[in-house]
GROMACS .gro file of C-alpha atoms in nm:
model
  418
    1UNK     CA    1  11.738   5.342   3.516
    2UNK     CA    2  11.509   5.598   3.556
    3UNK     CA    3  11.525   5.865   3.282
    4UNK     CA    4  11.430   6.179   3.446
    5UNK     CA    5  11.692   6.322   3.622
    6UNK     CA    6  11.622   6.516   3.940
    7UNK     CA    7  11.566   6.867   3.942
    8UNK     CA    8  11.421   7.131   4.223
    9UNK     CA    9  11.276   7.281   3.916
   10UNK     CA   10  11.329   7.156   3.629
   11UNK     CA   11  11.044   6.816   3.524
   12UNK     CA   12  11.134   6.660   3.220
   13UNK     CA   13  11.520   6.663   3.187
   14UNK     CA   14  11.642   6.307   3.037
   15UNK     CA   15  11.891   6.105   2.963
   16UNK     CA   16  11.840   5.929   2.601
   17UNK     CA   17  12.094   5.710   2.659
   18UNK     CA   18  12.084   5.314   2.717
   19UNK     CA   19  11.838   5.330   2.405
   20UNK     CA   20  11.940   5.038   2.147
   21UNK     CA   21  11.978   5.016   1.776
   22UNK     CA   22  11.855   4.747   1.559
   23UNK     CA   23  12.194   4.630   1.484
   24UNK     CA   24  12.322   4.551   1.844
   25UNK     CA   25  12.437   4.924   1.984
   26UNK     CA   26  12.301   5.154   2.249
   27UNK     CA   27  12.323   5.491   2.328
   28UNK     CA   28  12.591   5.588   2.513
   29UNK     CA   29  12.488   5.703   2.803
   30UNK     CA   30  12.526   6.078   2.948
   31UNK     CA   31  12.610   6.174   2.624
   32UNK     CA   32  12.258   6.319   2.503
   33UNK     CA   33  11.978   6.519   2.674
   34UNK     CA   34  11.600   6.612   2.622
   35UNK     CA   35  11.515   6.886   2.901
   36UNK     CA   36  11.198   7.107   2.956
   37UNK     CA   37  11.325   7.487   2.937
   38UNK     CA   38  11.679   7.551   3.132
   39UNK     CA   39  11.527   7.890   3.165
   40UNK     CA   40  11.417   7.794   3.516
   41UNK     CA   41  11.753   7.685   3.603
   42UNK     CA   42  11.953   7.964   3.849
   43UNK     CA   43  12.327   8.001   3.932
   44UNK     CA   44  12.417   7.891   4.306
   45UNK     CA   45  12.135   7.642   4.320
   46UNK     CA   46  12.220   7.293   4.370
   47UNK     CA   47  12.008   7.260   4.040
   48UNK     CA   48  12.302   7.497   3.860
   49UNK     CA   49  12.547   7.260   4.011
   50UNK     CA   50  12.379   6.967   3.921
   51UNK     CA   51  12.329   7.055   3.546
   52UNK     CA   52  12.708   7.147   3.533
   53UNK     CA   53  12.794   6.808   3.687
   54UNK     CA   54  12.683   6.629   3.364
   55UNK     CA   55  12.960   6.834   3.194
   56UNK     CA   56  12.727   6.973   2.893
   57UNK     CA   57  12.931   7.108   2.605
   58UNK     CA   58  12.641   7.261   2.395
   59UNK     CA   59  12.288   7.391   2.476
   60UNK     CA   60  12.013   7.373   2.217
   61UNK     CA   61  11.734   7.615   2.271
   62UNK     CA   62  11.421   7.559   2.103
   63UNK     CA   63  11.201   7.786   2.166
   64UNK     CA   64  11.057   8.115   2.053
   65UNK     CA   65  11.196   8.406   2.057
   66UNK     CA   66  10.930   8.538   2.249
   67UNK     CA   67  10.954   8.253   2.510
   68UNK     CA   68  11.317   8.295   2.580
   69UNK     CA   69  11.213   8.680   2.643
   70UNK     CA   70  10.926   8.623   2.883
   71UNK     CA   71  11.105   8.323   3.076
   72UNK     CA   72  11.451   8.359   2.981
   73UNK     CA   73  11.753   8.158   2.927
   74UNK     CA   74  11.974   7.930   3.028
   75UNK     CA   75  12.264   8.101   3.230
   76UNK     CA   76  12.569   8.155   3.028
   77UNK     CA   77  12.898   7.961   3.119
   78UNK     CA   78  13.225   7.908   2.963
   79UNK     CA   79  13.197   7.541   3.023
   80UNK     CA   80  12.922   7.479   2.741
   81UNK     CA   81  12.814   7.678   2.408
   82UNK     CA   82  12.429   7.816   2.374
   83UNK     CA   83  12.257   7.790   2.037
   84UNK     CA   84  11.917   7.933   1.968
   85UNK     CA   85  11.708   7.720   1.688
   86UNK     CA   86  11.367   7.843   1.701
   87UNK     CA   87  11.210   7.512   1.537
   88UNK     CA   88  10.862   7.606   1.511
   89UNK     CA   89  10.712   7.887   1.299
   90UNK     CA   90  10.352   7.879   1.342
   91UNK     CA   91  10.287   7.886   1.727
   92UNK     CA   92   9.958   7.776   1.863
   93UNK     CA   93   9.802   7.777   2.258
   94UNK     CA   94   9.736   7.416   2.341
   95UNK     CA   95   9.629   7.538   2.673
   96UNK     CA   96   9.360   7.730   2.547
   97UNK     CA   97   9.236   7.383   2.270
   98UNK     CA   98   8.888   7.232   2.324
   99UNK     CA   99   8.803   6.952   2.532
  100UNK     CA  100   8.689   6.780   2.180
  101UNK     CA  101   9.029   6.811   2.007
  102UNK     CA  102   9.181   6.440   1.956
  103UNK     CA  103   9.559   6.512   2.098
  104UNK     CA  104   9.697   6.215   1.834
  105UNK     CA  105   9.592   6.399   1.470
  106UNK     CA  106   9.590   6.719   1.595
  107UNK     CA  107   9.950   6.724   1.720
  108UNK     CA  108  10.126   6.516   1.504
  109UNK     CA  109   9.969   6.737   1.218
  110UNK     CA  110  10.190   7.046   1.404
  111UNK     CA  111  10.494   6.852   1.386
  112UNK     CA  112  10.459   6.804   1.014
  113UNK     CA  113  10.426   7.150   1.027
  114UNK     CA  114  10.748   7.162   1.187
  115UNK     CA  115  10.894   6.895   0.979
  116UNK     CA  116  10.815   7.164   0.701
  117UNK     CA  117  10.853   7.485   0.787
  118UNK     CA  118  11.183   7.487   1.025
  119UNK     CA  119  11.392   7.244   0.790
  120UNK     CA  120  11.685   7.511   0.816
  121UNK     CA  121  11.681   7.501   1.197
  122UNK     CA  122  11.607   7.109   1.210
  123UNK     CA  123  11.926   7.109   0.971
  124UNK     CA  124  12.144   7.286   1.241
  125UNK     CA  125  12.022   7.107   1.490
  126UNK     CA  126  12.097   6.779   1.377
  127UNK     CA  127  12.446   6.890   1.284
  128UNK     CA  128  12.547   7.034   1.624
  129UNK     CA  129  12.451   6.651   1.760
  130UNK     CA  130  12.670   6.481   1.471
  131UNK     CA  131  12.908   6.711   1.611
  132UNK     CA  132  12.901   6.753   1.975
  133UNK     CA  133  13.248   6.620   2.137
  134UNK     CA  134  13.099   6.686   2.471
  135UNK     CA  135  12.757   6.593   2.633
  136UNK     CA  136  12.460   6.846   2.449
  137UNK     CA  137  12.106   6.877   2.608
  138UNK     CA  138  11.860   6.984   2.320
  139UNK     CA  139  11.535   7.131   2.487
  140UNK     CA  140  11.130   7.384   2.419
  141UNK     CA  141  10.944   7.490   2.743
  142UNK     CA  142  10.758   7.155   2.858
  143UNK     CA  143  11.049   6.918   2.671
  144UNK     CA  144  10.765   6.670   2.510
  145UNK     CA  145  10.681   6.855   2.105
  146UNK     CA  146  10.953   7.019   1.975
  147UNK     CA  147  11.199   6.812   2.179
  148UNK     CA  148  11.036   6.529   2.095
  149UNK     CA  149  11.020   6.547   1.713
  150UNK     CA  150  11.413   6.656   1.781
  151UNK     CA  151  11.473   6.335   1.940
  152UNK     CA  152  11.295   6.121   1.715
  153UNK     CA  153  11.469   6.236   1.435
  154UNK     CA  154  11.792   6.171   1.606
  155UNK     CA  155  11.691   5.828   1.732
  156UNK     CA  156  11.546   5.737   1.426
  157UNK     CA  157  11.904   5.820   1.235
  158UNK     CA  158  12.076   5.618   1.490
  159UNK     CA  159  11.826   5.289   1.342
  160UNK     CA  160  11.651   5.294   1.725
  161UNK     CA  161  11.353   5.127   1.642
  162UNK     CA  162  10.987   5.281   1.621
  163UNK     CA  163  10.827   5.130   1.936
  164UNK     CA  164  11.134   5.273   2.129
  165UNK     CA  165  11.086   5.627   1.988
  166UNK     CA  166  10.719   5.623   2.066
  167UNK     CA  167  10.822   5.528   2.424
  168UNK     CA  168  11.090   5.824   2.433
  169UNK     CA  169  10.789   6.028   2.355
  170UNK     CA  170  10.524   5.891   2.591
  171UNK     CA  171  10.777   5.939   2.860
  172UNK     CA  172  10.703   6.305   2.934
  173UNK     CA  173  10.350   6.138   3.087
  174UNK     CA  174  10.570   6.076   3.422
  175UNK     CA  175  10.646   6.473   3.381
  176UNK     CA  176  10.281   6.572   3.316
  177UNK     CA  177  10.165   6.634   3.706
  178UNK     CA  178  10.448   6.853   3.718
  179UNK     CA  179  10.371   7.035   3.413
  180UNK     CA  180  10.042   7.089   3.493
  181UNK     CA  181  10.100   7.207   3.836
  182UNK     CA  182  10.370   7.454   3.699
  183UNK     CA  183  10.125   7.575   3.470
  184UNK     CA  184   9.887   7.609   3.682
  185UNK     CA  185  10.087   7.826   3.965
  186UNK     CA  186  10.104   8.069   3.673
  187UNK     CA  187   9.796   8.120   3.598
  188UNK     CA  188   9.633   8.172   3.938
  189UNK     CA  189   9.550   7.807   3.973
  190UNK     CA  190   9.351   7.790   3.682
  191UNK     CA  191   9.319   7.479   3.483
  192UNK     CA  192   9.382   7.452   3.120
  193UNK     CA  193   9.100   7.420   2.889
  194UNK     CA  194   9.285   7.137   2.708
  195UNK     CA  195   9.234   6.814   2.890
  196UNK     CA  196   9.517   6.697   2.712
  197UNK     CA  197   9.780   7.012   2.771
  198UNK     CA  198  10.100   6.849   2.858
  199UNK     CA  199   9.958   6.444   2.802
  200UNK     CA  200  10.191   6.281   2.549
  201UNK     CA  201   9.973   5.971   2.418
  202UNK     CA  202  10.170   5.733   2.224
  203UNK     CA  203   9.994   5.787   1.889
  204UNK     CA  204  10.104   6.130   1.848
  205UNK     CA  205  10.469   6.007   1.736
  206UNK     CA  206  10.256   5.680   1.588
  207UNK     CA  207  10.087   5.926   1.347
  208UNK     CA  208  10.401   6.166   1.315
  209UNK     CA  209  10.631   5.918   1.178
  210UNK     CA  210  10.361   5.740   0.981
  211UNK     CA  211  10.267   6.076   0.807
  212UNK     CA  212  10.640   6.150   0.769
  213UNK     CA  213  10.716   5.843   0.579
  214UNK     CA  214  10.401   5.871   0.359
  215UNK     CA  215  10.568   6.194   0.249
  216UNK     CA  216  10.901   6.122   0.204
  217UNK     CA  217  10.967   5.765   0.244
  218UNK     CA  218  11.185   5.709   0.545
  219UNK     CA  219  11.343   5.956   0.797
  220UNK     CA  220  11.656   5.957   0.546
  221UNK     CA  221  11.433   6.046   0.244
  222UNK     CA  222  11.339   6.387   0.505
  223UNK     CA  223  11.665   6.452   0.554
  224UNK     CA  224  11.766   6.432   0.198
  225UNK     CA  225  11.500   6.571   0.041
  226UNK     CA  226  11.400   6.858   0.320
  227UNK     CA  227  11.685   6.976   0.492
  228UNK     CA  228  11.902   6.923   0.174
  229UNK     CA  229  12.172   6.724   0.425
  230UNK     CA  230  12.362   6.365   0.320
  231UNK     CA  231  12.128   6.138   0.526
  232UNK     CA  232  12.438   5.899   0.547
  233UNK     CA  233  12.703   6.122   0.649
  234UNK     CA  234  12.474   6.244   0.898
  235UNK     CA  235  12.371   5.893   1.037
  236UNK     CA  236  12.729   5.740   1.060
  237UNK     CA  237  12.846   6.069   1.216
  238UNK     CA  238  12.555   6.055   1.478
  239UNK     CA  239  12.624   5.701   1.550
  240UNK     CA  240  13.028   5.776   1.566
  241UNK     CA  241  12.974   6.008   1.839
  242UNK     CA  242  12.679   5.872   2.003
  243UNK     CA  243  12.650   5.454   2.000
  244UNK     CA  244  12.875   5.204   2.206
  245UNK     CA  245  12.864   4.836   2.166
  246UNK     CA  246  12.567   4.677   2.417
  247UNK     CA  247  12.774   4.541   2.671
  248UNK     CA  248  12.911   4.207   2.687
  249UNK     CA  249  12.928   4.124   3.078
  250UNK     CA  250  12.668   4.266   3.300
  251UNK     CA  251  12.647   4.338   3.702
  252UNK     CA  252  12.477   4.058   3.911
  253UNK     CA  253  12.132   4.141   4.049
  254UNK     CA  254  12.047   4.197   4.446
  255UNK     CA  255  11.766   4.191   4.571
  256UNK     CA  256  11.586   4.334   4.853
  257UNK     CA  257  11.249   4.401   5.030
  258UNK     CA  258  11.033   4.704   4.972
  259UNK     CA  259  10.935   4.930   5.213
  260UNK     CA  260  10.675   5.226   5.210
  261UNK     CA  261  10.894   5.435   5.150
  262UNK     CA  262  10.931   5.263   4.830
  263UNK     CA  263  10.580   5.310   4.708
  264UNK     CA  264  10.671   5.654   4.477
  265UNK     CA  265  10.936   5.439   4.307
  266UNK     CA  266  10.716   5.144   4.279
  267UNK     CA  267  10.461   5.345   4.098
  268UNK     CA  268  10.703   5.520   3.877
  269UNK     CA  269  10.878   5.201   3.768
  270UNK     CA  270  10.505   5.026   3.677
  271UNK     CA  271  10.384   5.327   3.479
  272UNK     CA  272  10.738   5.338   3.297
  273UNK     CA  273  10.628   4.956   3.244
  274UNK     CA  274  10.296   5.052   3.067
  275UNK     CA  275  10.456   5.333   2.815
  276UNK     CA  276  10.658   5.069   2.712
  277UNK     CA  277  10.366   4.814   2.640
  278UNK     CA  278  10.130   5.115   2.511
  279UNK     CA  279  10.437   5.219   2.244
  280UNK     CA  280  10.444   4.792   2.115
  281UNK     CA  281  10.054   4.814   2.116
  282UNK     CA  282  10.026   4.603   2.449
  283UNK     CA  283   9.708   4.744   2.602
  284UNK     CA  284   9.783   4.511   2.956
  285UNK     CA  285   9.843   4.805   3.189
  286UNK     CA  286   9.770   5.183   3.181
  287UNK     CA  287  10.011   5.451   3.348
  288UNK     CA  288   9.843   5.599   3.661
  289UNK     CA  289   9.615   5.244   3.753
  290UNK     CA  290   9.800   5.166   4.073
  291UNK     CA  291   9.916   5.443   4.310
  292UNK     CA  292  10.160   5.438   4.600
  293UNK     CA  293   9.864   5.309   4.845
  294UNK     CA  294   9.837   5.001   4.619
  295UNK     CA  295  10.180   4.881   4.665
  296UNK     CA  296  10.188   4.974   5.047
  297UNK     CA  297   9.861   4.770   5.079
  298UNK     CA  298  10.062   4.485   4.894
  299UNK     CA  299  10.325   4.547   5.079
  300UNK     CA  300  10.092   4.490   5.444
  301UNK     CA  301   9.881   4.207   5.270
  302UNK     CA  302  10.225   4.017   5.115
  303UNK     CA  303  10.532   4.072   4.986
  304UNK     CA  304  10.720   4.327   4.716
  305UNK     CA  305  11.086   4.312   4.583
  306UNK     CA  306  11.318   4.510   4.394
  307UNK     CA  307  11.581   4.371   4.191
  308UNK     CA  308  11.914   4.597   4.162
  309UNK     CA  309  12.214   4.661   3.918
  310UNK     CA  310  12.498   4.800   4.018
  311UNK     CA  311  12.259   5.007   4.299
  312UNK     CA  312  12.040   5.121   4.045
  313UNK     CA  313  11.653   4.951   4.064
  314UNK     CA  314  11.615   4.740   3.744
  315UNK     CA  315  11.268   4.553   3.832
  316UNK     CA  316  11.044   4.468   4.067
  317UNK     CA  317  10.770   4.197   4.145
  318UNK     CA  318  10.489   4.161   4.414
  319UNK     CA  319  10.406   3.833   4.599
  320UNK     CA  320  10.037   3.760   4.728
  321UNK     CA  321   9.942   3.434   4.958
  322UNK     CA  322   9.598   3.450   4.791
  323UNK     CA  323   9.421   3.556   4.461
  324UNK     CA  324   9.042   3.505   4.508
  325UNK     CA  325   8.954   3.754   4.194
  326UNK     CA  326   9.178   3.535   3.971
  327UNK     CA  327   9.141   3.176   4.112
  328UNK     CA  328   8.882   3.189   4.345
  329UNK     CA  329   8.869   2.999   4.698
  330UNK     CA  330   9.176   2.804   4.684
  331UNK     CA  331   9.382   2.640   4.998
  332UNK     CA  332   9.694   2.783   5.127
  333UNK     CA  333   9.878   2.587   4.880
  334UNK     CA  334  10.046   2.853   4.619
  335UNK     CA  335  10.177   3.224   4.644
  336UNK     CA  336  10.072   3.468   4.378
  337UNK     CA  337  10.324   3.681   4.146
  338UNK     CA  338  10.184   3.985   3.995
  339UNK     CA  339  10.347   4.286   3.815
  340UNK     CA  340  10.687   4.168   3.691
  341UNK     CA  341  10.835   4.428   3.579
  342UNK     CA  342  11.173   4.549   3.420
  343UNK     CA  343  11.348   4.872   3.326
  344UNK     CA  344  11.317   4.725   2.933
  345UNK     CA  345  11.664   4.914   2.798
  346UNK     CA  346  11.879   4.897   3.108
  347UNK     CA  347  11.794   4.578   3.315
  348UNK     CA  348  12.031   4.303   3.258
  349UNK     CA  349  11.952   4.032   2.987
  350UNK     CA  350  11.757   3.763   3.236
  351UNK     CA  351  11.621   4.027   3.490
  352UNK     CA  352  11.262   3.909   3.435
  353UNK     CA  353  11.346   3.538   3.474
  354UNK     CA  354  11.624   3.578   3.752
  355UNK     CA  355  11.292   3.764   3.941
  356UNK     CA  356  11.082   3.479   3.892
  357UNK     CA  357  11.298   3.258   4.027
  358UNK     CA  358  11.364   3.457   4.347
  359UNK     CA  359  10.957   3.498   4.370
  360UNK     CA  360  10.927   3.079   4.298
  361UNK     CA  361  11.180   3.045   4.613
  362UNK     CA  362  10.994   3.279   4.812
  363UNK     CA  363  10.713   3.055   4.774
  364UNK     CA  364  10.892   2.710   4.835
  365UNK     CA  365  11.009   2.856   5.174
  366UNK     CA  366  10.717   2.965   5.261
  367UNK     CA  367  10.622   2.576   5.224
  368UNK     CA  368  10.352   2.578   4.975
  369UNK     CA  369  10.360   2.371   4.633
  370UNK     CA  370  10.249   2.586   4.348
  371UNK     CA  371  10.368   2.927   4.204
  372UNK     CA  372  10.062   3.044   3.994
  373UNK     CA  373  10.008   3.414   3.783
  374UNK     CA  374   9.774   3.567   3.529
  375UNK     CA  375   9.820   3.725   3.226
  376UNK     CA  376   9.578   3.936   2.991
  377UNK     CA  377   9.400   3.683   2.746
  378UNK     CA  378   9.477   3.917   2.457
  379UNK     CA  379   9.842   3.915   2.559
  380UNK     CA  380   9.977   3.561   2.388
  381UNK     CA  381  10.331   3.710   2.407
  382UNK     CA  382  10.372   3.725   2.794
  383UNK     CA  383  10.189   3.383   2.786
  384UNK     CA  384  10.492   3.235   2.577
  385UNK     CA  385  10.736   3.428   2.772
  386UNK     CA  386  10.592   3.228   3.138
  387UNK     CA  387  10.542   2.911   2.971
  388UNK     CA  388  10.888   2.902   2.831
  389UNK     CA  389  10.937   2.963   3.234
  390UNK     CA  390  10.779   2.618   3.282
  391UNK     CA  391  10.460   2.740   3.346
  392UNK     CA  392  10.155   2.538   3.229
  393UNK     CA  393   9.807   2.684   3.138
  394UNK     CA  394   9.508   2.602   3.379
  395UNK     CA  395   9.248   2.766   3.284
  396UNK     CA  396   9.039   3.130   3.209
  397UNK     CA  397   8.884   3.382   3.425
  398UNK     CA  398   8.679   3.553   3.185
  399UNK     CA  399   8.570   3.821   3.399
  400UNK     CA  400   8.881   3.910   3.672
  401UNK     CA  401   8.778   4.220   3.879
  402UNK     CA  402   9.118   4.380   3.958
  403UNK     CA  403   8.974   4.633   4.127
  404UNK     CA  404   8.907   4.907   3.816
  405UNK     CA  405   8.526   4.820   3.802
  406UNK     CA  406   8.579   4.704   3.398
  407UNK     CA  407   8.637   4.278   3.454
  408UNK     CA  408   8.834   4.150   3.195
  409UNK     CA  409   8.999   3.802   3.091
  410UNK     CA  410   9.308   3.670   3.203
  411UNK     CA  411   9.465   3.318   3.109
  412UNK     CA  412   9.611   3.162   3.442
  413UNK     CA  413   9.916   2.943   3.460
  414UNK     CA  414  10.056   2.741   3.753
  415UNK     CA  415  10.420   2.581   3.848
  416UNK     CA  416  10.478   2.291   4.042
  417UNK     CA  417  10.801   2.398   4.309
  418UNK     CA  418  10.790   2.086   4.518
   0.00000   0.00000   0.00000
């Protein structure tokens, strides 16, 4: 599942549901929203109709005063309730920050801020959620700082785990070109003087919920001892309204070909791939390395497959007849699977096996003996992971050139097929 749900104009409007809890929930989904400002939404659009589709009950605006002036609101409508909660009370330009200024520190020291100073609108906030019968969308101007320390909070209460709230927030990256070029068609094309303006690098919620525990001991201790609420009544109503059990039956996978016109959903599904490793500390792939002309010259040069639930694209895996940067010369004898990837919180339990499988038969009809792949060195975890696959360990290439200029060294394993 792909978070972002499509606007005309709006970047950064998602769905926080499929998310799961420690103890064996999820988040229902369609039930809770994270949005960049519904300002730029306009009745009679097919954006209008599509945010009324999702049959929103209450709005959450964010923002400040002064924002909601200059760029307005979201249209009224009897079908949902608007609430203004102005979060933040010391506003600062990150536009206008210095190339020099580290976005981790600097930003997870204004949500502290936050944390501090707008404990009576965090309060309300988080009670309109516990509340909600209906769906609520929660949202700021760019939907990544003040809707992300919103979200974490609420995640967080529901017992989501930290690596999955880091993802949430590193999420608005797949937003950011949009951001930027929004920003930039207001300001007469200029850039902004921030390299990082709109970026949202994992260790800014790393350091924020760090520094928020050092202070008051858990999320619960916050909500307790800052915004004067019963942390659980406030946790068991959030996860009343908001958490299903994680279902017991799931849909069967299909399968089909990619084509080029796949290549923007390729991409999109990889660098949703790397958030998730960067938020668990997996530093295997980086968002933005491979671009739609990568996986349409994979797709000329071999193979590429997508893996569906229920129509909706759950993984995807790439199939090469040779690897010389890997494994050198080598005869015809194997094919080559590279970038396995699932959606983490929505693919069905066995997506990532059930792939390699269909990639190992690929392979065997293509008449050749061996299925052989490559994983980081430093990455022991995926190592396990294709060994429990009945994959066996060959060898090291301590200095693979995948095509970034920076060699690095990958373990490679091998399966016999036939």
């Amino acid at each position: 599942m792909d978070r972002h749900i499509p606007f005309d104009r709006l970047h950064n409007f998602r769905d926080l549901g499929g998310y799961r809890t420690r103890d064996g929930h999820r988040v229902r989904p369609g039930r809770l929203f994270r949005a960049d400002s519904l300002g730029k939404l306009t009745e009679d659009t097919d954006d209008w109709a599509r945010f009324l589709s999702l049959g929103v009950g209450t709005v959450i605006d964010l923002r400040h005063p002064w924002e909601i002036e200059g760029r307005g609101r979201v249209p009224a409508d009897a079908s949902f309730a608007y609430h203004h909660l102005s979060i933040e009370h010391r506003p600062y330009d990150q536009a206008a920050l210095t190339p020099d200024v580290d976005p981790g520190p600097y930003l997870s020291d204004r949500f502290m801020e936050v944390a501090q100073d707008g404990t009576k609108e965090i309060a309300a906030a988080l009670r309109l959620v516990a509340e909600a019968e209906a769906p609520l969308v929660f949202h700021c101007a760019s939907g990544k700082d003040r809707t992300g320390e919103l979200a974490a909070l609420i995640l967080a209460l529901l017992d989501v785990p930290d690596e999955t709230i880091i993802e949430d927030f590193s999420l608005t990256e797949l937003a950011t070109p949009a951001l930027l070029a929004e920003w930039r068609a207001r300001h007469e094309g200029r850039s902004p003087a921030w390299p990082a303006f709109a970026r949202a690098p994992e260790s800014v919620m790393r350091l924020f919920l760090r520094a928020l525990r050092g202070r008051y001991g858990s999320v619960e201790g916050y909500v307790t001892a800052a915004l004067g609420l019963n942390a659980t009544a406030l946790s068991t109503a959030l996860r009343d309204r908001l958490l299903e059990p994680v279902p017991a039956t799931w849909p069967p996978l299909t399968h089909r070909r990619a084509t080029t016109r796949d290549a923007a959903l390729l991409v999109r599904l990889r660098d949703s791939a790397a958030l998730w490793q960067l938020a668990r500390g997996i530093r295997q792939w980086q968002p933005g390395e491979k671009d739609e002309t990568h996986f349409r010259d994979r797709m000329r040069d071999g193979e590429v497959w997508l893996a569906y639930a229920n129509g909706t694209p759950v993984g995807a895996w790439e199939l090469w007849w040779d690897d010389p940067a890997a494994w050198g010369p080598r005869p015809p004898d194997a094919g080559y699977i590279h970038r396995l990837m699932t959606t983490a919180h929505t693919a069905p339990p066995g997506t990532g096996r059930e792939m390699l499988a269909r990639a190992e038969s690929r392979i065997a009809a293509a008449g050749r003996r061996y299925a052989r792949l490559d994983c980081l060195s430093s990455n022991p975890r995926l190592r396990d992971y294709y060994e429990s696959a009945g994959y066996r360990v060959t060898g090291e290439q301590r200095a693979k050139d995948g095509g970034s200029g920076s060699p690095y060294a990958v373990t490679l394993l091998e399966k016999r097929l036939v």
